[in-house]
PDB file of C-alpha atoms in Angstrom:
ATOM      1  CA  MET A   1     -15.502   3.877 -14.286  1.00 38.00           C
ATOM      2  CA  GLY A   2     -12.769   6.627 -14.479  1.00 53.00           C
ATOM      3  CA  ARG A   3      -8.982   5.938 -13.920  1.00 58.00           C
ATOM      4  CA  TYR A   4      -7.741   5.675 -10.516  1.00 57.00           C
ATOM      5  CA  THR A   5      -6.352   8.898  -8.753  1.00 63.00           C
ATOM      6  CA  GLY A   6      -5.724   8.437  -5.419  1.00 61.00           C
ATOM      7  CA  PRO A   7      -2.350   7.752  -3.676  1.00 61.00           C
ATOM      8  CA  VAL A   8      -0.753   5.215  -5.975  1.00 58.00           C
ATOM      9  CA  GLU A   9       1.532   3.558  -3.386  1.00 60.00           C
ATOM     10  CA  LYS A  10      -1.737   2.173  -1.721  1.00 62.00           C
ATOM     11  CA  LEU A  11      -2.183  -0.044  -4.612  1.00 58.00           C
ATOM     12  CA  SER A  12       1.237  -1.634  -4.365  1.00 56.00           C
ATOM     13  CA  ARG A  13       0.379  -2.395  -0.766  1.00 57.00           C
ATOM     14  CA  ARG A  14      -2.869  -3.687  -1.826  1.00 59.00           C
ATOM     15  CA  GLU A  15      -1.267  -6.141  -3.797  1.00 54.00           C
ATOM     16  CA  GLY A  16       1.744  -6.763  -1.668  1.00 69.00           C
ATOM     17  CA  VAL A  17       4.216  -6.373  -4.459  1.00 72.00           C
ATOM     18  CA  GLU A  18       6.258  -3.353  -5.853  1.00 70.00           C
ATOM     19  CA  LEU A  19       4.273  -2.008  -9.011  1.00 68.00           C
ATOM     20  CA  PHE A  20       6.615   0.928  -9.469  1.00 59.00           C
ATOM     21  CA  LEU A  21       4.062   3.365  -9.772  1.00 65.00           C
ATOM     22  CA  LYS A  22       6.172   6.061  -8.003  1.00 61.00           C
ATOM     23  CA  GLY A  23       9.100   5.709 -10.054  1.00 55.00           C
ATOM     24  CA  GLU A  24      12.293   7.255  -8.195  1.00 54.00           C
ATOM     25  CA  ARG A  25      10.963   6.525  -4.755  1.00 50.00           C
ATOM     26  CA  ALA A  26      10.633   2.916  -5.556  1.00 49.00           C
ATOM     27  CA  LEU A  27      13.933   2.592  -6.861  1.00 50.00           C
ATOM     28  CA  ASN A  28      15.724   4.316  -3.961  1.00 53.00           C
ATOM     29  CA  GLY A  29      13.861   1.897  -1.680  1.00 58.00           C
ATOM     30  CA  LYS A  30      11.723   4.767  -0.281  1.00 53.00           C
ATOM     31  CA  SER A  31       8.236   3.274  -1.399  1.00 50.00           C
ATOM     32  CA  ALA A  32       5.263   2.822   1.075  1.00 50.00           C
ATOM     33  CA  LEU A  33       5.853  -1.034   0.432  1.00 49.00           C
ATOM     34  CA  GLU A  34       9.395  -0.756   1.703  1.00 60.00           C
ATOM     35  CA  ARG A  35       8.535   1.375   4.708  1.00 56.00           C
ATOM     36  CA  ARG A  36       5.306   0.056   5.937  1.00 58.00           C
ATOM     37  CA  GLY A  37       5.717  -3.683   4.595  1.00 56.00           C
ATOM     38  CA  ASP A  38       3.190  -5.668   2.494  1.00 57.00           C
ATOM     39  CA  ASN A  39       0.119  -5.368   4.814  1.00 58.00           C
ATOM     40  CA  PRO A  40      -2.866  -3.727   3.197  1.00 63.00           C
ATOM     41  CA  PRO A  41      -3.361  -0.118   3.664  1.00 59.00           C
ATOM     42  CA  GLY A  42      -5.625   1.227   6.165  1.00 58.00           C
ATOM     43  CA  GLN A  43      -5.698   1.382  10.039  1.00 59.00           C
ATOM     44  CA  HIS A  44      -6.545  -2.149  10.375  1.00 57.00           C
ATOM     45  CA  GLY A  45      -4.420  -3.578   7.364  1.00 55.00           C
ATOM     46  CA  ALA A  46      -2.374  -5.659   9.281  1.00 59.00           C
ATOM     47  CA  ASN A  47      -5.473  -7.561  10.715  1.00 60.00           C
ATOM     48  CA  ARG A  48      -7.414  -8.000   7.191  1.00 60.00           C
ATOM     49  CA  ARG A  49      -5.243 -10.836   5.889  1.00 59.00           C
ATOM     50  CA  ARG A  50      -7.430 -13.610   5.151  1.00 64.00           C
ATOM     51  CA  LYS A  51      -7.421 -17.099   4.111  1.00 75.00           C
ATOM     52  CA  GLN A  52      -6.693 -16.903   0.309  1.00 82.00           C
ATOM     53  CA  SER A  53      -8.979 -18.841  -2.004  1.00 93.00           C
ATOM     54  CA  VAL A  54      -8.081 -20.006  -5.463  1.00 94.00           C
ATOM     55  CA  TYR A  55     -10.482 -17.410  -6.946  1.00 95.00           C
ATOM     56  CA  TYR A  56      -9.241 -14.579  -4.714  1.00 94.00           C
ATOM     57  CA  THR A  57      -5.444 -15.467  -5.824  1.00 94.00           C
ATOM     58  CA  GLN A  58      -6.432 -15.481  -9.184  1.00 96.00           C
ATOM     59  CA  LEU A  59      -8.518 -12.092  -8.939  1.00 95.00           C
ATOM     60  CA  ARG A  60      -5.325 -10.501  -7.173  1.00 95.00           C
ATOM     61  CA  ALA A  61      -3.113 -11.580  -9.892  1.00 96.00           C
ATOM     62  CA  LYS A  62      -5.403  -9.810 -12.398  1.00 97.00           C
ATOM     63  CA  GLN A  63      -5.580  -6.710 -10.491  1.00 96.00           C
ATOM     64  CA  THR A  64      -2.056  -6.628  -9.842  1.00 95.00           C
ATOM     65  CA  ALA A  65      -1.325  -6.833 -13.849  1.00 96.00           C
ATOM     66  CA  LYS A  66      -4.022  -3.956 -14.376  1.00 96.00           C
ATOM     67  CA  ARG A  67      -2.389  -1.813 -11.981  1.00 95.00           C
ATOM     68  CA  TYR A  68       1.040  -2.476 -13.174  1.00 95.00           C
ATOM     69  CA  TYR A  69       0.310  -1.615 -16.725  1.00 96.00           C
ATOM     70  CA  GLY A  70      -2.342   0.943 -15.864  1.00 95.00           C
ATOM     71  CA  VAL A  71      -4.975  -0.733 -17.931  1.00 96.00           C
ATOM     72  CA  ARG A  72      -8.863  -0.568 -17.184  1.00 96.00           C
ATOM     73  CA  GLU A  73     -11.052  -3.697 -16.951  1.00 96.00           C
ATOM     74  CA  LYS A  74     -12.741  -3.226 -20.075  1.00 96.00           C
ATOM     75  CA  GLN A  75      -9.492  -2.993 -22.129  1.00 97.00           C
ATOM     76  CA  PHE A  76      -7.941  -5.629 -20.471  1.00 97.00           C
ATOM     77  CA  ARG A  77     -10.474  -8.091 -21.171  1.00 97.00           C
ATOM     78  CA  ILE A  78      -9.889  -7.230 -24.828  1.00 97.00           C
ATOM     79  CA  TYR A  79      -6.207  -8.170 -24.457  1.00 98.00           C
ATOM     80  CA  VAL A  80      -7.432 -11.303 -22.803  1.00 97.00           C
ATOM     81  CA  ASP A  81      -9.549 -12.264 -25.748  1.00 97.00           C
ATOM     82  CA  LYS A  82      -6.807 -11.185 -28.439  1.00 97.00           C
ATOM     83  CA  ALA A  83      -4.445 -13.535 -26.265  1.00 97.00           C
ATOM     84  CA  ASN A  84      -7.045 -16.488 -26.471  1.00 96.00           C
ATOM     85  CA  ARG A  85      -7.170 -16.369 -30.049  1.00 96.00           C
ATOM     86  CA  ALA A  86      -3.437 -16.204 -30.778  1.00 96.00           C
ATOM     87  CA  GLN A  87      -1.621 -19.500 -31.714  1.00 93.00           C
ATOM     88  CA  GLY A  88       0.726 -19.083 -28.631  1.00 94.00           C
ATOM     89  CA  VAL A  89       0.676 -19.769 -24.991  1.00 96.00           C
ATOM     90  CA  THR A  90      -2.168 -17.589 -23.824  1.00 97.00           C
ATOM     91  CA  GLY A  91      -0.521 -16.054 -20.893  1.00 97.00           C
ATOM     92  CA  GLU A  92       2.465 -15.245 -22.394  1.00 97.00           C
ATOM     93  CA  GLU A  93       0.505 -13.715 -25.413  1.00 98.00           C
ATOM     94  CA  LEU A  94      -1.452 -11.624 -22.948  1.00 98.00           C
ATOM     95  CA  LEU A  95       1.725 -10.100 -21.390  1.00 98.00           C
ATOM     96  CA  ARG A  96       3.296  -9.749 -24.909  1.00 98.00           C
ATOM     97  CA  LEU A  97       0.317  -7.479 -25.852  1.00 98.00           C
ATOM     98  CA  LEU A  98       0.523  -5.756 -22.750  1.00 98.00           C
ATOM     99  CA  GLU A  99       4.384  -4.997 -23.218  1.00 98.00           C
ATOM    100  CA  ARG A 100       3.811  -3.561 -26.724  1.00 98.00           C
ATOM    101  CA  ARG A 101       1.568  -0.704 -25.720  1.00 98.00           C
ATOM    102  CA  LEU A 102       3.237   2.490 -26.543  1.00 98.00           C
ATOM    103  CA  ASP A 103       3.193   3.925 -22.806  1.00 98.00           C
ATOM    104  CA  ASN A 104       4.898   1.027 -21.699  1.00 97.00           C
ATOM    105  CA  VAL A 105       7.540   0.982 -24.340  1.00 98.00           C
ATOM    106  CA  VAL A 106       8.230   4.734 -23.695  1.00 97.00           C
ATOM    107  CA  TYR A 107       8.643   3.583 -20.013  1.00 95.00           C
ATOM    108  CA  ARG A 108      10.818   0.470 -20.985  1.00 95.00           C
ATOM    109  CA  LEU A 109      13.036   2.566 -23.045  1.00 95.00           C
ATOM    110  CA  GLY A 110      13.759   4.904 -19.992  1.00 94.00           C
ATOM    111  CA  PHE A 111      12.282   7.953 -21.300  1.00 95.00           C
ATOM    112  CA  ALA A 112       9.660   8.173 -18.382  1.00 94.00           C
ATOM    113  CA  GLY A 113       9.964   7.624 -14.734  1.00 92.00           C
ATOM    114  CA  THR A 114       6.796   5.740 -14.594  1.00 93.00           C
ATOM    115  CA  ARG A 115       4.029   4.379 -17.120  1.00 94.00           C
ATOM    116  CA  ALA A 116       1.888   7.083 -15.943  1.00 94.00           C
ATOM    117  CA  GLN A 117       4.317   9.887 -17.001  1.00 95.00           C
ATOM    118  CA  ALA A 118       4.806   7.877 -20.080  1.00 96.00           C
ATOM    119  CA  ARG A 119       1.127   7.782 -20.945  1.00 97.00           C
ATOM    120  CA  GLN A 120       0.912  11.796 -20.274  1.00 96.00           C
ATOM    121  CA  PHE A 121       3.794  12.011 -22.921  1.00 97.00           C
ATOM    122  CA  VAL A 122       1.893  10.025 -25.469  1.00 98.00           C
ATOM    123  CA  ASN A 123      -1.674  11.489 -24.487  1.00 97.00           C
ATOM    124  CA  HIS A 124      -0.215  15.106 -24.996  1.00 97.00           C
ATOM    125  CA  GLY A 125       1.430  14.291 -28.362  1.00 97.00           C
ATOM    126  CA  HIS A 126       5.231  14.268 -27.445  1.00 97.00           C
ATOM    127  CA  VAL A 127       6.004  10.770 -28.811  1.00 98.00           C
ATOM    128  CA  LEU A 128       6.768  10.086 -32.449  1.00 98.00           C
ATOM    129  CA  VAL A 129       6.739   6.489 -33.910  1.00 98.00           C
ATOM    130  CA  ASP A 130       8.517   6.189 -37.167  1.00 98.00           C
ATOM    131  CA  GLY A 131       8.456  10.064 -37.340  1.00 97.00           C
ATOM    132  CA  LYS A 132       4.830  10.425 -36.808  1.00 98.00           C
ATOM    133  CA  LYS A 133       2.817  11.711 -34.069  1.00 98.00           C
ATOM    134  CA  VAL A 134       0.857   8.950 -32.101  1.00 98.00           C
ATOM    135  CA  ASP A 135      -1.268  10.216 -29.093  1.00 97.00           C
ATOM    136  CA  ILE A 136      -2.823   6.660 -28.347  1.00 98.00           C
ATOM    137  CA  ALA A 137      -1.307   5.129 -25.345  1.00 98.00           C
ATOM    138  CA  SER A 138      -2.618   1.768 -26.172  1.00 97.00           C
ATOM    139  CA  TYR A 139      -1.044   1.704 -29.649  1.00 98.00           C
ATOM    140  CA  LEU A 140       0.721  -1.568 -30.089  1.00 98.00           C
ATOM    141  CA  VAL A 141       4.202  -1.364 -31.497  1.00 98.00           C
ATOM    142  CA  SER A 142       5.656  -3.756 -34.178  1.00 98.00           C
ATOM    143  CA  PRO A 143       9.311  -4.753 -34.902  1.00 98.00           C
ATOM    144  CA  GLY A 144      11.199  -2.274 -36.739  1.00 98.00           C
ATOM    145  CA  GLU A 145       9.449   0.812 -35.474  1.00 98.00           C
ATOM    146  CA  SER A 146      11.077   3.664 -34.049  1.00 98.00           C
ATOM    147  CA  ILE A 147       9.894   5.656 -30.900  1.00 98.00           C
ATOM    148  CA  LYS A 148      11.216   9.164 -30.421  1.00 97.00           C
ATOM    149  CA  VAL A 149      10.279  11.598 -27.424  1.00 96.00           C
ATOM    150  CA  LYS A 150       9.976  15.232 -28.303  1.00 96.00           C
ATOM    151  CA  ASP A 151      12.515  17.887 -27.546  1.00 93.00           C
ATOM    152  CA  LYS A 152       9.707  19.662 -25.727  1.00 93.00           C
ATOM    153  CA  VAL A 153       9.890  17.284 -22.803  1.00 94.00           C
ATOM    154  CA  ARG A 154      13.555  16.464 -23.086  1.00 93.00           C
ATOM    155  CA  GLU A 155      14.489  17.673 -19.603  1.00 93.00           C
ATOM    156  CA  THR A 156      11.844  15.614 -18.037  1.00 91.00           C
ATOM    157  CA  ALA A 157      12.846  12.584 -20.356  1.00 92.00           C
ATOM    158  CA  SER A 158      16.424  13.103 -19.684  1.00 89.00           C
ATOM    159  CA  GLN A 159      16.042  12.881 -15.687  1.00 89.00           C
ATOM    160  CA  ALA A 160      14.106   9.473 -16.297  1.00 87.00           C
ATOM    161  CA  THR A 161      17.200   8.201 -18.228  1.00 86.00           C
ATOM    162  CA  GLU A 162      19.498   8.827 -15.429  1.00 83.00           C
ATOM    163  CA  LEU A 163      17.548   6.295 -13.348  1.00 78.00           C
ATOM    164  CA  THR A 164      17.482   3.821 -16.016  1.00 73.00           C
ATOM    165  CA  GLY A 165      19.596   0.476 -15.897  1.00 73.00           C
ATOM    166  CA  SER A 166      19.753  -1.920 -18.451  1.00 81.00           C
ATOM    167  CA  VAL A 167      16.974  -1.595 -21.285  1.00 91.00           C
ATOM    168  CA  ALA A 168      14.863  -4.895 -22.069  1.00 91.00           C
ATOM    169  CA  GLY A 169      16.617  -6.972 -24.942  1.00 94.00           C
ATOM    170  CA  TRP A 170      13.736  -6.611 -27.548  1.00 97.00           C
ATOM    171  CA  LEU A 171      14.411  -3.113 -27.432  1.00 97.00           C
ATOM    172  CA  GLN A 172      17.314  -0.583 -28.447  1.00 97.00           C
ATOM    173  CA  THR A 173      17.607   2.814 -26.922  1.00 95.00           C
ATOM    174  CA  ASP A 174      19.598   5.860 -27.610  1.00 95.00           C
ATOM    175  CA  PHE A 175      19.439   8.013 -24.494  1.00 92.00           C
ATOM    176  CA  ASP A 176      21.312  11.072 -26.162  1.00 93.00           C
ATOM    177  CA  ALA A 177      18.498  11.425 -28.704  1.00 95.00           C
ATOM    178  CA  LEU A 178      15.881  10.079 -26.830  1.00 95.00           C
ATOM    179  CA  GLU A 179      15.019   7.649 -29.359  1.00 97.00           C
ATOM    180  CA  GLY A 180      14.408   3.897 -29.411  1.00 97.00           C
ATOM    181  CA  LYS A 181      13.767   0.938 -31.444  1.00 98.00           C
ATOM    182  CA  VAL A 182      11.650  -2.159 -31.465  1.00 98.00           C
ATOM    183  CA  LEU A 183      14.021  -4.950 -32.506  1.00 98.00           C
ATOM    184  CA  ARG A 184      11.630  -7.861 -31.828  1.00 98.00           C
ATOM    185  CA  LEU A 185       8.517  -8.967 -30.315  1.00 97.00           C
ATOM    186  CA  PRO A 186       9.139  -9.761 -26.378  1.00 97.00           C
ATOM    187  CA  GLU A 187       9.840 -12.997 -25.191  1.00 96.00           C
ATOM    188  CA  ARG A 188       8.713 -14.183 -21.481  1.00 95.00           C
ATOM    189  CA  MET A 189      12.196 -14.014 -20.390  1.00 95.00           C
ATOM    190  CA  ASP A 190      12.310 -10.439 -21.499  1.00 95.00           C
ATOM    191  CA  ILE A 191       9.421  -9.383 -19.275  1.00 95.00           C
ATOM    192  CA  ASN A 192      10.327  -8.454 -15.773  1.00 91.00           C
ATOM    193  CA  ALA A 193       6.854  -8.029 -14.260  1.00 92.00           C
ATOM    194  CA  PRO A 194       5.337  -9.095 -10.995  1.00 92.00           C
ATOM    195  CA  VAL A 195       2.521 -10.918 -12.774  1.00 94.00           C
ATOM    196  CA  ASN A 196       1.248 -14.544 -12.735  1.00 96.00           C
ATOM    197  CA  GLU A 197      -0.295 -14.668 -16.076  1.00 97.00           C
ATOM    198  CA  GLN A 198      -1.450 -18.275 -15.832  1.00 96.00           C
ATOM    199  CA  LEU A 199      -3.506 -17.172 -12.775  1.00 97.00           C
ATOM    200  CA  ILE A 200      -5.133 -14.735 -14.840  1.00 97.00           C
ATOM    201  CA  VAL A 201      -5.895 -17.163 -17.663  1.00 97.00           C
ATOM    202  CA  GLU A 202      -7.603 -19.532 -15.211  1.00 96.00           C
ATOM    203  CA  LEU A 203      -9.621 -16.519 -13.879  1.00 96.00           C
ATOM    204  CA  TYR A 204     -11.054 -15.831 -17.442  1.00 94.00           C
ATOM    205  CA  SER A 205     -11.556 -19.399 -18.041  1.00 92.00           C
ATOM    206  CA  ARG A 206     -14.149 -19.222 -15.468  1.00 82.00           C
ATOM    207  CA  VAL A 207     -16.337 -16.674 -16.745  1.00 67.00           C
TER     208      VAL A 207
END
């Protein structure tokens, strides 16, 4: 199954939370979720709210996480399996893996307006890790590594930095140089994501 290419703001409305898939529009309060509310998209969206079973709530939690981080089902399941094998709390380990994705880190550093744009930077070879080109969006960064965006996309990346507020505590960034560093692995308190990881763990434990 290919990557979703339809109107991304519909995904936020579908999940009822802001997924920040539209970058500047979301930050400026102009997203479809703000303008039209959290009813599901479609002509009869407001009438489609149904009683939510436990399974339905768990499923929506998973879909929210997948859409927030831009990950497909097969890859998401791999992350869940890795989190299950880790020694820490499974849900927190899952979020830690998702946060360490290179496309997410480029976004978290403020070098891209959306994760989709960050993924494009990576896929097109515009991102360096410790001075070497890495064009795999799912590459997991490690503490001590430096991430730099090439000058070729400086103008676009600089526009994103202007919209960036504070950077997560596990990262360090130099907006002028368009370079950042991974200081440590993220803790749960560092991760500002509209995701209920426990519901996801419960969902996959049913399989």
